[in-house]
Every structure is written in structure tokens, then in C-alpha cells.
C-alpha positions as semicolon CSV with decimal commas, in nm:
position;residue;x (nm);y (nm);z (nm)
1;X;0,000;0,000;0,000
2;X;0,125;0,324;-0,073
3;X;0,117;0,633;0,148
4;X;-0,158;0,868;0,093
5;X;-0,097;1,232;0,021
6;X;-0,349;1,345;0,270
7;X;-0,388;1,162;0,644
8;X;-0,630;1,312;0,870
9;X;-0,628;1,128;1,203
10;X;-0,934;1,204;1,472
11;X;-0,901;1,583;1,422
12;X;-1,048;1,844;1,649
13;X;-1,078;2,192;1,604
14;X;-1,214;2,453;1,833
15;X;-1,298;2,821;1,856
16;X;-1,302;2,882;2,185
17;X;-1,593;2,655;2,366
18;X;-1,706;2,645;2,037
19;X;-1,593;2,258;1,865
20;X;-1,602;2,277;1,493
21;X;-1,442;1,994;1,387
22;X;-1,535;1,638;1,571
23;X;-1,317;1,394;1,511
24;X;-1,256;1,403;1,143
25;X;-1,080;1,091;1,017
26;X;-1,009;1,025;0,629
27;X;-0,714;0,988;0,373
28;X;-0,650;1,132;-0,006
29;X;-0,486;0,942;-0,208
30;X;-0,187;1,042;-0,457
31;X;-0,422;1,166;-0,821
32;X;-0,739;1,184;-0,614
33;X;-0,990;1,465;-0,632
34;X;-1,238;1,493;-0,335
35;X;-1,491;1,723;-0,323
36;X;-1,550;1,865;0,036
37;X;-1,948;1,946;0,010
38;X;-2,220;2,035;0,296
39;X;-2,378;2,353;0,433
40;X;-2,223;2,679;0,536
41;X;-2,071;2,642;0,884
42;X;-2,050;2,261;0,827
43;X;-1,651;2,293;0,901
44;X;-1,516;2,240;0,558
45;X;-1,310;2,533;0,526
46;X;-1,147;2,470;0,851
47;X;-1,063;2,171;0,763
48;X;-0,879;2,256;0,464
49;X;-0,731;2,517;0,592
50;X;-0,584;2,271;0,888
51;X;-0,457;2,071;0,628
52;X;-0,156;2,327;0,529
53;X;-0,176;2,491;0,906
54;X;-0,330;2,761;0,840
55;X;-0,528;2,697;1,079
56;X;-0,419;2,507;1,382
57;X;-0,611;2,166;1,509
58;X;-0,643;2,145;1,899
59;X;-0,572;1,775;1,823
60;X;-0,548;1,507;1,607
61;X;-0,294;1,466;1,343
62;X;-0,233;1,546;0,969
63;X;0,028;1,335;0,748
64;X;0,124;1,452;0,414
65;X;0,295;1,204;0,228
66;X;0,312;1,001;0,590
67;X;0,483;1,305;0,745
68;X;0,285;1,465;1,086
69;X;0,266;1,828;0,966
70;X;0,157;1,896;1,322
71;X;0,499;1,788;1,475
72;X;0,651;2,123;1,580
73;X;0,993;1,971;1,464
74;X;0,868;1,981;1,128
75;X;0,960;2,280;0,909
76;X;0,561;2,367;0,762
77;X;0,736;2,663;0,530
78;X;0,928;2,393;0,344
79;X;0,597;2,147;0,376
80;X;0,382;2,425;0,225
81;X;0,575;2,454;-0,077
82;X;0,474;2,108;-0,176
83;X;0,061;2,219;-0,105
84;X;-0,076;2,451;-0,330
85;X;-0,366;2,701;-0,182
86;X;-0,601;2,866;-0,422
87;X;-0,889;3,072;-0,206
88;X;-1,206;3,202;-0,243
89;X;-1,072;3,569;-0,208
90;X;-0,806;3,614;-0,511
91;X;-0,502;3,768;-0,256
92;X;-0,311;3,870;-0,533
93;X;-0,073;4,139;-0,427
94;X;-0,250;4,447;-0,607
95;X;0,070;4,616;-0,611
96;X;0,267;4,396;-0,859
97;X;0,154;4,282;-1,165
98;X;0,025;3,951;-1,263
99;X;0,411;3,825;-1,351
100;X;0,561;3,968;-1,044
101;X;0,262;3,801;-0,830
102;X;0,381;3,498;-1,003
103;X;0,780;3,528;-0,957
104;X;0,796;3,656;-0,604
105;X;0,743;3,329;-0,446
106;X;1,003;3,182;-0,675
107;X;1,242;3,387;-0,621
108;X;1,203;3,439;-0,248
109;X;1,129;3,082;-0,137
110;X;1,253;2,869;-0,419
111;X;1,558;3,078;-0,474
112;X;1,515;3,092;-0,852
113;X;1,655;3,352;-1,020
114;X;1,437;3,634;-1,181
115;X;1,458;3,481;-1,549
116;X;1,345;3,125;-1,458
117;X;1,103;3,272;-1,260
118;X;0,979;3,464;-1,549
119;X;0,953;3,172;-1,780
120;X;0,807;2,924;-1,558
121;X;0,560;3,193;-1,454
122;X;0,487;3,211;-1,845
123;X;0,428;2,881;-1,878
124;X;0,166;2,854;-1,601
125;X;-0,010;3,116;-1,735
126;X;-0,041;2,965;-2,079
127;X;-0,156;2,705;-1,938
128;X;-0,444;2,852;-1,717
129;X;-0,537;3,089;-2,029
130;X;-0,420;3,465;-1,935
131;X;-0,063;3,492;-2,088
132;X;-0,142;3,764;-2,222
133;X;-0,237;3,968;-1,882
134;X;0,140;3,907;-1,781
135;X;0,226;4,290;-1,737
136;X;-0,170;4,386;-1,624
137;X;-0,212;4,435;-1,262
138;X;-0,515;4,246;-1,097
139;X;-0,760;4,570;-1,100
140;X;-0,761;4,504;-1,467
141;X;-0,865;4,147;-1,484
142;X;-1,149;4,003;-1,432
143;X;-1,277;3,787;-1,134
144;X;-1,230;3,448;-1,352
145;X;-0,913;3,599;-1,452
146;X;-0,761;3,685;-1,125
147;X;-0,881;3,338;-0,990
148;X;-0,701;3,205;-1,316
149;X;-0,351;3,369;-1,196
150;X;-0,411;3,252;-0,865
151;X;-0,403;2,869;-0,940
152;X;-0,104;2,929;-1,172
153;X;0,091;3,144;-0,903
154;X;0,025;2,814;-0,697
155;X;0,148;2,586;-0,960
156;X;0,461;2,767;-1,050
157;X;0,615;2,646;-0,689
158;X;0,522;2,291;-0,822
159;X;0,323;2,125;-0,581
160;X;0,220;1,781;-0,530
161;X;-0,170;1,841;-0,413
162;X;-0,373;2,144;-0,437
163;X;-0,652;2,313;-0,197
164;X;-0,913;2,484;-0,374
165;X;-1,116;2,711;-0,092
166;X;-1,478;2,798;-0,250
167;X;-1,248;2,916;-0,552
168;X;-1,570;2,975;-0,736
169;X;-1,792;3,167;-0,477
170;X;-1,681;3,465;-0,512
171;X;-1,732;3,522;-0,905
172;X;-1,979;3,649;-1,159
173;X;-2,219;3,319;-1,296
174;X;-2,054;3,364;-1,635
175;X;-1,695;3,333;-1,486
176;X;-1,728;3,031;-1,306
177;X;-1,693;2,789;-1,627
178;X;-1,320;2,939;-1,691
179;X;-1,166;2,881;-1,377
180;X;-1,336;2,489;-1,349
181;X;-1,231;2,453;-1,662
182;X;-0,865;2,475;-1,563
183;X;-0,928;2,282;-1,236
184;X;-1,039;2,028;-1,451
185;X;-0,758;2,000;-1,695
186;X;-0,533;1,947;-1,353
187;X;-0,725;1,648;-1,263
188;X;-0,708;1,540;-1,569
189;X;-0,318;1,572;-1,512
190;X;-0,359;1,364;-1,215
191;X;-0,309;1,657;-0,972
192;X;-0,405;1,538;-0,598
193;X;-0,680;1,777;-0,488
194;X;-0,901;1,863;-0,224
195;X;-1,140;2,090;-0,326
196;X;-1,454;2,265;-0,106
197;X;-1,694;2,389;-0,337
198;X;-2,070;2,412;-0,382
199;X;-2,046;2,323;-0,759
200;X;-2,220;2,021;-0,754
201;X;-2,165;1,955;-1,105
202;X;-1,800;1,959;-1,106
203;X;-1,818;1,747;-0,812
204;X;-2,006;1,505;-1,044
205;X;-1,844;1,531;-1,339
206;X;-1,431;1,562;-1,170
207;X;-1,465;1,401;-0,799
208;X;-1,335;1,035;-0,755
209;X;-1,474;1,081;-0,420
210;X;-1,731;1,329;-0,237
211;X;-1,700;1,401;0,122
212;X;-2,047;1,532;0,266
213;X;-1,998;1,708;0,601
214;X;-2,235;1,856;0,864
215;X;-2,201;1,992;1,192
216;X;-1,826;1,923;1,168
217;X;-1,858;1,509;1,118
218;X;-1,798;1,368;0,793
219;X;-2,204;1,196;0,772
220;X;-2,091;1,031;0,403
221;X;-1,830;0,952;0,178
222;X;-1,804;0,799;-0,129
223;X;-1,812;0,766;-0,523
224;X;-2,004;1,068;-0,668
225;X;-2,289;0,826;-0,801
226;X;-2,331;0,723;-0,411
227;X;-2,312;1,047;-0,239
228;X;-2,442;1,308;-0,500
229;X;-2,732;1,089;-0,639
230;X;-2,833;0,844;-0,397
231;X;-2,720;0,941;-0,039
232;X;-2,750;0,693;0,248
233;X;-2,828;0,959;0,472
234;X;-3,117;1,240;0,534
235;X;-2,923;1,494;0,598
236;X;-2,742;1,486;0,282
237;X;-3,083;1,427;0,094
238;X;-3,228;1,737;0,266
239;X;-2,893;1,904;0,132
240;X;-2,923;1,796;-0,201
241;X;-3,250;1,882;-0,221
242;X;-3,169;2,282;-0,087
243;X;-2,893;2,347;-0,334
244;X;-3,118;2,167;-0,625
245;X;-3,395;2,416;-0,576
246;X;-3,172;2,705;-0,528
């Protein structure tokens, strides 16, 4: 058996007295997309964002690629260059343009210099579709253009597994295709992802697995056909059912 990319061990999280995650246990493996679905305040964005640190469990454990991120020994700057983060909020730097959003990282962390910086930085735009906003600054891109930049700024530091946050939510209807379009091309790469969104569809269409969480518990997992068309559960029916007649 290999090791998964993603081990979550009996993971808490609170807020205070407040306890918003319960005990999550589950694994991703290397090339697997799972889709992180469930109502707002469900815990899904803490747990991603415990996954990378971000946020901090009050116990439990996370492994990526068998290593326990949570260890204080471990360096999590070096283990975060190997997780890619793409958020619901852009947080581009509005100051640089879309090349020097892309390079800084590089150059700073990676300790590339500025032109192989540059050119991987072209390259990952290409390949998300907004080469030719290289020397724009994010005011003057669009929403599914900024989002675009964002996912390549992630993949020029060349990470092994990506965390989408909502990276849909906060767009225009008619931008959302663009940016799933190029989430879908990296699965279709074999790019490990864990992604929390509330587009159904691409969980149907990309997932190999869908997590449904409520109330910080995972309630069901499973193949897209299971969870997304015929849940076990009620709760997940009654969600279905809400985001169906929204």
C-alpha cells in the first residue's frame, strides 16, 4: 500500500468553547480529487485550511505524504511549498503585476533567479489561459481571470496536491466555467486535490470521491454516483434537495 498524500487522524478543532471539527478521520490518495461538500458552517473550510496549518487543530494529526505536519519539529514553510492554496478571495498582491505576483514566491522561497522565474511563470499562465495579462495588474482582470492567476501562481512552486477554498464563490455566474475549466484539466493531469466547493456539477463530473460534512462530522463519503445521487443519509438528501432548488 502506498502512502496517501493526505492523512487526517481524529481531528479536532475549536474556537473557543465552540468545537467545529469532531473527530474528522479520512485519507487522499496520490491523483485523487475529493470534493468537500455540505452547508455553510459545516466545518469544511477549517478543515482545509488545517490541512496546510493555516489553521491550527487542537488535536489530532495530519500526514502529508506520511509526514505529521503537526509535529513542531517539522519545518511547515518547506511542507507548504509542496501544497498549493487557491482561495475564495483572489489575494493577489495588487501592487505587482500579474508576472511579479507569479515570480515573487520563486524567487524568495525557491531561490530561482528572476529569469526562470519569469519563464516558468509564463508557462503557467499559458496554461491557465491569461498569458497575455502578464504585465496587467489584478484591477484590470477580471474575477475568472484573477482566480485564473491565482491557481497558476500556486502551480509555479510545483506542488504535489492542491486546496481549492470555494475558488468559485466569489465570481460572476458567467466566470465560473473558466476557472473549473482549468481545475479540470489538472485532474485530468492527475493533480491530488481537495477541493470545497458548492459546484455540484464539477463534483459530479471531476470528484473520484465526495466528502459530505455537517455539523463538523464527515455523515458520508463515497463515489459521486453514491453520495451526490443516492445518499445513504437524510441529511445529505435534505442538502441535495436545498442546493437543487436554489
Amino acid at each position: 500500500m502506498s502512502t496517501p498524500a493526505i492523512q487526517i487522524i481524529e481531528l479536532h478543532k475549536y474556537f473557543g468553547d465552540l468545537e467545529v471539527l469532531k473527530g474528522i478521520d479520512f485519507q487522499i490518495d496520490r491523483g485523487e480529487v475529493v470534493c468537500i461538500v455540505g452547508p455553510s458552517g459545516s466545518g469544511k473550510s477549517t478543515l482545509l485550511r488545517c490541512v496546510n496549518l493555516l489553521e491550527e487543530p487542537t488535536s489530532g494529526q495530519v500526514l502529508i505524504d506520511g509526514i505529521d505536519i503537526t509535529d513542531p519539529s517539522v519545518d511547515i514553510d518547506q511542507m507548504r511549498t509542496r501544497i498549493g492554496m487557491v482561495f475564495q478571495q483572489f489575494n493577489l498582491f495588487p501592487h505587482l503585476t500579474v508576472l511579479g505576483n507569479l515570480t515573487i514566491a520563486q524567487i524568495k522561497v525557491l531561490k530561482r533567479s528572476k529569469e526562470e522565474a519569469e519563464t516558468v511563470a509564463m508557462d503557467m499562465l499559458e496554461r491557465v489561459g491569461v498569458a497575455d495579462k502578464a504585465h496587467e495588474y489584478p484591477i484590470r482582470c477580471s474575477g475568472g481571470q484573477q482566480q485564473r492567476v491565482a491557481i497558476a501562481r500556486s502551480l509555479c512552486m510545483g506542488p504535489e496536491m492542491m486546496l481549492f477554498d470555494e475558488p468559485t464563490s466569489a465570481l460572476d455566474p458567467e466566470l465560473v466555467g473558466e476557472v473549473l475549466d482549468v481545475m479540470r484539466s489538472l485532474a485530468r493531469d492527475g493533480m491530488t486535490m481537495m477541493v470545497v466547493t458548492h459546484e455540484m456539477g464539477f463534483a459530479k463530473d471531476v470528484a473520484d470521491r465526495v466528502v459530505f460534512m455537517d455539523d463538523g462530522v464527515i455523515v458520508e463519503e463515497g463515489p459521486p454516483s453514491e453520495v451526490l445521487v443516492n445518499p445513504r443519509t437524510d441529511r445529505a438528501r435534505r442538502f441535495l434537495r436545498m442546493v437543487a432548488e436554489k
